[in-house]
mmCIF file of C-alpha atoms and ligand atoms in Angstrom:
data_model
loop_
_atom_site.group_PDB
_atom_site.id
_atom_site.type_symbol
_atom_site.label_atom_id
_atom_site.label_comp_id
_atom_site.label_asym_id
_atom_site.label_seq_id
_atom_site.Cartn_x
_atom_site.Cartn_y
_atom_site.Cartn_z
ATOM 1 C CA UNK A 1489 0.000 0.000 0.000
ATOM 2 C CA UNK A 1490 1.184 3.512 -0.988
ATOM 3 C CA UNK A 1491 1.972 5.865 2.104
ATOM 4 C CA UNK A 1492 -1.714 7.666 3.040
ATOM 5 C CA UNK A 1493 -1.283 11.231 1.692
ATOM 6 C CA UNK A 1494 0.075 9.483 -1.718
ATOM 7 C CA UNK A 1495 -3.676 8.580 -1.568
ATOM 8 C CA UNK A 1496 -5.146 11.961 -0.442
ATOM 9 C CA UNK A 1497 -6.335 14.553 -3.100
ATOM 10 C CA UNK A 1498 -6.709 17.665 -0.469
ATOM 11 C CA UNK A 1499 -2.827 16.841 0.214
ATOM 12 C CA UNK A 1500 -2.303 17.116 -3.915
ATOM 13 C CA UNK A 1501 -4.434 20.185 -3.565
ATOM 14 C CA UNK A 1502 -2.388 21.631 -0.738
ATOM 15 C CA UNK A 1503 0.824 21.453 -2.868
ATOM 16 C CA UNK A 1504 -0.865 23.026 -5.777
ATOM 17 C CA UNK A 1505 -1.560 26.050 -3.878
ATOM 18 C CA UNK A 1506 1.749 26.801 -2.252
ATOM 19 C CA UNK A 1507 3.372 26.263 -6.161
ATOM 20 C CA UNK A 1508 0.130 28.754 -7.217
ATOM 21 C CA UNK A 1509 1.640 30.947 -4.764
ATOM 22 C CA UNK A 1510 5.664 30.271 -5.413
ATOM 23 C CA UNK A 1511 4.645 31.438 -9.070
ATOM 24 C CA UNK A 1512 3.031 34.340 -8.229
ATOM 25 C CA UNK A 1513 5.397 35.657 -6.048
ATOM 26 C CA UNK A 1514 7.766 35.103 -9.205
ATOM 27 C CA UNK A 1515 5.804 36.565 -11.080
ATOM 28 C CA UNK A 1516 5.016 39.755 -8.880
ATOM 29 C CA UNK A 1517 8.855 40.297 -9.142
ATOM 30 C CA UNK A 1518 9.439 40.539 -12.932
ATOM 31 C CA UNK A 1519 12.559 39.535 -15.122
ATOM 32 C CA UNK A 1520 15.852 40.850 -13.728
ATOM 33 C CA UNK A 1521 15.565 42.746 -16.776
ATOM 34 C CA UNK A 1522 12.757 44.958 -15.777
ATOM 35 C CA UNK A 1523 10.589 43.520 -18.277
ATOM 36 C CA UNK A 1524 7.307 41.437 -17.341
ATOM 37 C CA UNK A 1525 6.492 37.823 -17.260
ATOM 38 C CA UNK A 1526 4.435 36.253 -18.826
ATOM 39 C CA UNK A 1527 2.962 32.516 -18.507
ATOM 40 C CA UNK A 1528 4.786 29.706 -20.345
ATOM 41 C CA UNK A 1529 4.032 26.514 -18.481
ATOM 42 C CA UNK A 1530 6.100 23.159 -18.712
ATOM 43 C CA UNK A 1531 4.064 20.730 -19.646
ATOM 44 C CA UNK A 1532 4.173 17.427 -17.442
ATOM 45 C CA UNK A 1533 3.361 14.133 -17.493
ATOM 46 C CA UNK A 1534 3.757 13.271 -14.098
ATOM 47 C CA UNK A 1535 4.009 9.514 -12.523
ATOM 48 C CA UNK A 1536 3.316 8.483 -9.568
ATOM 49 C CA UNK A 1537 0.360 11.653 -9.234
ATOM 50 C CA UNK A 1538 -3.352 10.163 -7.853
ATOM 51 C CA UNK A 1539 -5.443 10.214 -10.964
ATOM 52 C CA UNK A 1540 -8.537 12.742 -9.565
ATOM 53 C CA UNK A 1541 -5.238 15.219 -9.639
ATOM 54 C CA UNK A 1542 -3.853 14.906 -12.716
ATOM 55 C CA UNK A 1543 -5.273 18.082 -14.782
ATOM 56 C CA UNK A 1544 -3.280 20.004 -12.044
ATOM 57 C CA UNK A 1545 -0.324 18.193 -12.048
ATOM 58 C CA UNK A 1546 0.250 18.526 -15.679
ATOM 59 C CA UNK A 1547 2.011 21.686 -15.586
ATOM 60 C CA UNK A 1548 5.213 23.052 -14.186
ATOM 61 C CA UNK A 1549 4.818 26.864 -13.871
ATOM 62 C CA UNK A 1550 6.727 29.006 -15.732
ATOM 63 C CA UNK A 1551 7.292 32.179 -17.129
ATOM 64 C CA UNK A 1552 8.992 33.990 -20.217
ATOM 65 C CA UNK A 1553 10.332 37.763 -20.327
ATOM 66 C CA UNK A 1554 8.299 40.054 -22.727
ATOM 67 C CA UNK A 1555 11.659 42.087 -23.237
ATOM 68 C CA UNK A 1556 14.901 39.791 -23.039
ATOM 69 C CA UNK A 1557 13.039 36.347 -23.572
ATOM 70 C CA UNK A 1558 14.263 34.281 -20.727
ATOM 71 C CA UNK A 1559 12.609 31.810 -18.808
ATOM 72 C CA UNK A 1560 11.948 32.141 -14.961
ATOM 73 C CA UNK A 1561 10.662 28.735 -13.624
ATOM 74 C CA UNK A 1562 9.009 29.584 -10.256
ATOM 75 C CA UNK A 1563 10.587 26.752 -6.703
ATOM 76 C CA UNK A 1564 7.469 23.840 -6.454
ATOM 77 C CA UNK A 1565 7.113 21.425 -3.837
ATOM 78 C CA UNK A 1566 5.403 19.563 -6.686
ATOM 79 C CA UNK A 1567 8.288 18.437 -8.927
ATOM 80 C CA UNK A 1568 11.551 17.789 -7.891
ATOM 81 C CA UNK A 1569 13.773 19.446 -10.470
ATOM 82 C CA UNK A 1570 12.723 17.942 -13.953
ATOM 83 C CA UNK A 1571 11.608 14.468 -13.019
ATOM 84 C CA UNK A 1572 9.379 12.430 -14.430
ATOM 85 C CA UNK A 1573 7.994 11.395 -10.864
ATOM 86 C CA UNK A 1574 6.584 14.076 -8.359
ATOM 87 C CA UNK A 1575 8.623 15.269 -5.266
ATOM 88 C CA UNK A 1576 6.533 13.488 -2.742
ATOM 89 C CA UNK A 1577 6.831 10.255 -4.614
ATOM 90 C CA UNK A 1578 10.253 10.368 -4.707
ATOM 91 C CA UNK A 1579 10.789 11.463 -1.151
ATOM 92 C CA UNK A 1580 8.485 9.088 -0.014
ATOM 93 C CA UNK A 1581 9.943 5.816 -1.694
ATOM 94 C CA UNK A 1582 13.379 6.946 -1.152
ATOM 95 C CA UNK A 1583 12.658 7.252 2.585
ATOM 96 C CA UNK A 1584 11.099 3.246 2.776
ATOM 97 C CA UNK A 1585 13.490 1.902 0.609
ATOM 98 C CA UNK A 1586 16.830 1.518 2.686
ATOM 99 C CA UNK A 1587 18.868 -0.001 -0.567
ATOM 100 C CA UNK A 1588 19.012 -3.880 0.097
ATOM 101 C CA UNK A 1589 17.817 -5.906 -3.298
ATOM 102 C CA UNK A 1590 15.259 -7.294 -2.186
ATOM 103 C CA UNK A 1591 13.268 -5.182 -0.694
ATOM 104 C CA UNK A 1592 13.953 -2.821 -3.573
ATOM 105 C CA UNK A 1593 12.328 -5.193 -5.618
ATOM 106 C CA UNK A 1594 9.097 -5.060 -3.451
ATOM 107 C CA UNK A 1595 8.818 -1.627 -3.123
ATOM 108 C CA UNK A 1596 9.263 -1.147 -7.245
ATOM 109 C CA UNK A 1597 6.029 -4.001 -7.263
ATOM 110 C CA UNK A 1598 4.481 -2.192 -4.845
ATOM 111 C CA UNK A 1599 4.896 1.152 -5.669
ATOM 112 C CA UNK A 1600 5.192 0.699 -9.672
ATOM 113 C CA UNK A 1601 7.927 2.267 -9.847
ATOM 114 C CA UNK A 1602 11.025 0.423 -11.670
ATOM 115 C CA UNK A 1603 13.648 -0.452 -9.243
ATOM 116 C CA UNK A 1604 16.501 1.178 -11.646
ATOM 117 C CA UNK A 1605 14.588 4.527 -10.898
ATOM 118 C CA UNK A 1606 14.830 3.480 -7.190
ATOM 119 C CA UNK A 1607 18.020 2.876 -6.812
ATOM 120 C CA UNK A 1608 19.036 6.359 -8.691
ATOM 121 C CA UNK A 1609 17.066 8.144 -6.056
ATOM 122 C CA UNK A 1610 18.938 6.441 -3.513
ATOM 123 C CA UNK A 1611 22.211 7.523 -4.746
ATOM 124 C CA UNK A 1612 21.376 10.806 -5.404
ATOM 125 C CA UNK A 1613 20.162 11.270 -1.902
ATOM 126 C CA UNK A 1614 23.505 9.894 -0.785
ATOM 127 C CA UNK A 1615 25.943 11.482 -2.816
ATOM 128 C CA UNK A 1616 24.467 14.297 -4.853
ATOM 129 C CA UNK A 1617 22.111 15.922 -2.530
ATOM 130 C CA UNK A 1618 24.511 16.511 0.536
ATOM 131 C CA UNK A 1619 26.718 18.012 -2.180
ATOM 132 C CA UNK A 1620 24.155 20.746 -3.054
ATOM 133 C CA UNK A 1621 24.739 24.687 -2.039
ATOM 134 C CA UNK A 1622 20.924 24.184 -0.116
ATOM 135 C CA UNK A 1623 21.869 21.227 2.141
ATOM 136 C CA UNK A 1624 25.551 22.935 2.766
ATOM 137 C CA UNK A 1625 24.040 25.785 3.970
ATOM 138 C CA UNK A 1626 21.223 23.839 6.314
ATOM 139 C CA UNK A 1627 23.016 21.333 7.618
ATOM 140 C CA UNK A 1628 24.712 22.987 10.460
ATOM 141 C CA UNK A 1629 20.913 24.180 11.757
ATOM 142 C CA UNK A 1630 20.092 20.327 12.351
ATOM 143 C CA UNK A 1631 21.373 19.644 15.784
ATOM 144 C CA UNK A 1632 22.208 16.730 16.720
ATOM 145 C CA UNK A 1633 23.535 16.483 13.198
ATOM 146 C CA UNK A 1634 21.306 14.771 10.578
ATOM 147 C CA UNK A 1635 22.698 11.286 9.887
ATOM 148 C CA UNK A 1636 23.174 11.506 5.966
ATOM 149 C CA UNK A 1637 23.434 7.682 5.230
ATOM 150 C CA UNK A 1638 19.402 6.935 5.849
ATOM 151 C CA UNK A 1639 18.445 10.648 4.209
ATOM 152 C CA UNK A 1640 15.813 10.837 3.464
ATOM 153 C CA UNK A 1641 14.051 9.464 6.569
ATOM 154 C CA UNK A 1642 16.433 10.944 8.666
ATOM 155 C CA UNK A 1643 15.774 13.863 7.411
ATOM 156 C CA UNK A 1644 11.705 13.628 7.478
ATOM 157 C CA UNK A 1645 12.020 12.971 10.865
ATOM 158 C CA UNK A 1646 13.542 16.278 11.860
ATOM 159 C CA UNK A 1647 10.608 18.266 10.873
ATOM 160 C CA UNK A 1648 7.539 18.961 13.057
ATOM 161 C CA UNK A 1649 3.883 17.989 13.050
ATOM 162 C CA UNK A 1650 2.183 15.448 11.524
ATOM 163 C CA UNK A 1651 2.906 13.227 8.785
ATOM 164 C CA UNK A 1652 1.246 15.669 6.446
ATOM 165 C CA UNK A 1653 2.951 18.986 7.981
ATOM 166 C CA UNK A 1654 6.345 17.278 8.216
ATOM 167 C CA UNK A 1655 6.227 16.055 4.692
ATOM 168 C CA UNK A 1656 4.776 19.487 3.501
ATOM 169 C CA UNK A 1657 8.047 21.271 5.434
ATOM 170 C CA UNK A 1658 10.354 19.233 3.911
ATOM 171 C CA UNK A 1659 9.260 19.230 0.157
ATOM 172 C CA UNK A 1660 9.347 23.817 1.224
ATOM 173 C CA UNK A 1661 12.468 22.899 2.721
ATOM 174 C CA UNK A 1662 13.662 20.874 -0.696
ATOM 175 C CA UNK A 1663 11.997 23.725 -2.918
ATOM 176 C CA UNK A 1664 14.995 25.725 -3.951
ATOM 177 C CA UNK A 1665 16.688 22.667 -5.630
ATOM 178 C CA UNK A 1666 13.959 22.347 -7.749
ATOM 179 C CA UNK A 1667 15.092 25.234 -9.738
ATOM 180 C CA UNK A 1668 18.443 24.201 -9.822
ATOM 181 C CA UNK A 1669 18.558 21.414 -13.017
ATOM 182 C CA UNK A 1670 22.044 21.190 -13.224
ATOM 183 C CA UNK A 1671 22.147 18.868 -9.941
ATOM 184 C CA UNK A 1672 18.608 17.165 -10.916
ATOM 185 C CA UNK A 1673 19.148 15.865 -14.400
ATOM 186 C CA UNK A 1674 20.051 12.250 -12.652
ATOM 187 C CA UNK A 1675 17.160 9.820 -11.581
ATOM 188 C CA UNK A 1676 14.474 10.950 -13.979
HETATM 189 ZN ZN1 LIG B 2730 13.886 39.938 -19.047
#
């Protein structure tokens, strides 16, 4: 069985309003340029994403300078950088699946998700993501120190509240990475 708020459409609805309101906030701000932005959505086919969702999950938000062109893509606790799979899915299996085979090869049954894709979330939790400038700046706030080999459970468990609000302040937490696709190309 898939963790509860995989299977809860108000949580879906939840993250669709803080990335409403990460993109307006971007958009409020204009192109370093001066000029203003306008809407040019990334369209997504997500996996993992609870079917009565979908329609709302099948854009990353966007925008495109009217003056110099480029593209401002707005943080989302939806997708995790540009894959395939949305943030909570990935944070989610990566946190149950501790890396042994075989229970790898449950979880991918379980969780349809292939175990190849698994295992690259793994390793990017353990060697990529303590490597980023986010985690290098917030790691010295977790005290005692977060232990880095089980992220990211260990992580999870070091914010507060519920399931929901814990998972909610880590994928905030995890938002600045997602506009960072030079360290999220891997583990699509
Ligand atoms: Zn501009």
């Amino acid at each position: 069985m898939c963790h509860a708020l995989q299977q809860d459409p108000r949580f879906y609805l939840l993250l669709l309003r803080i990335d409403d309101e990460l993109s307006s906030e971007v958009r409020l701000r204009g192109c370093a340029c001066g000029g203003v932005l306008h809407r040019a959505n990334y369209p997504r086919k997500p996996r993992a994403c609870l079917s009565e969702v979908r329609a709302d999950f099948e854009s990353r938000f966007s925008f495109c300078c009217n003056r110099c062109r480029r593209r401002t893509t707005s943080m989302s606790v939806r997708f995790l950088g540009r894959r395939v799979y949305l943030s909570l899915a990935v944070v989610l299996a990566s946190a149950r699946h501790a890396g042994q085979r075989p229970a790898a090869a449950r979880l991918s049954t379980e969780l349809n998700i292939p175990v190849r894709t698994l295992q690259r979330w793994r390793q990017w939790w353990g060697e990529q993501f303590p490597l980023t400038p986010l985690w290098q700046a917030a790691c010295a706030r977790f005290m005692p120190p977060v232990d880095t080999e089980t992220f990211p459970a260990s992580l999870l468990e070091r914010f507060a509240g519920d399931a929901a609000e814990a998972l909610l302040r880590l994928l905030v937490f995890l938002s600045p990475l997602t506009v960072r696709p030079v360290t999220l190309n891997e583990g699509r």
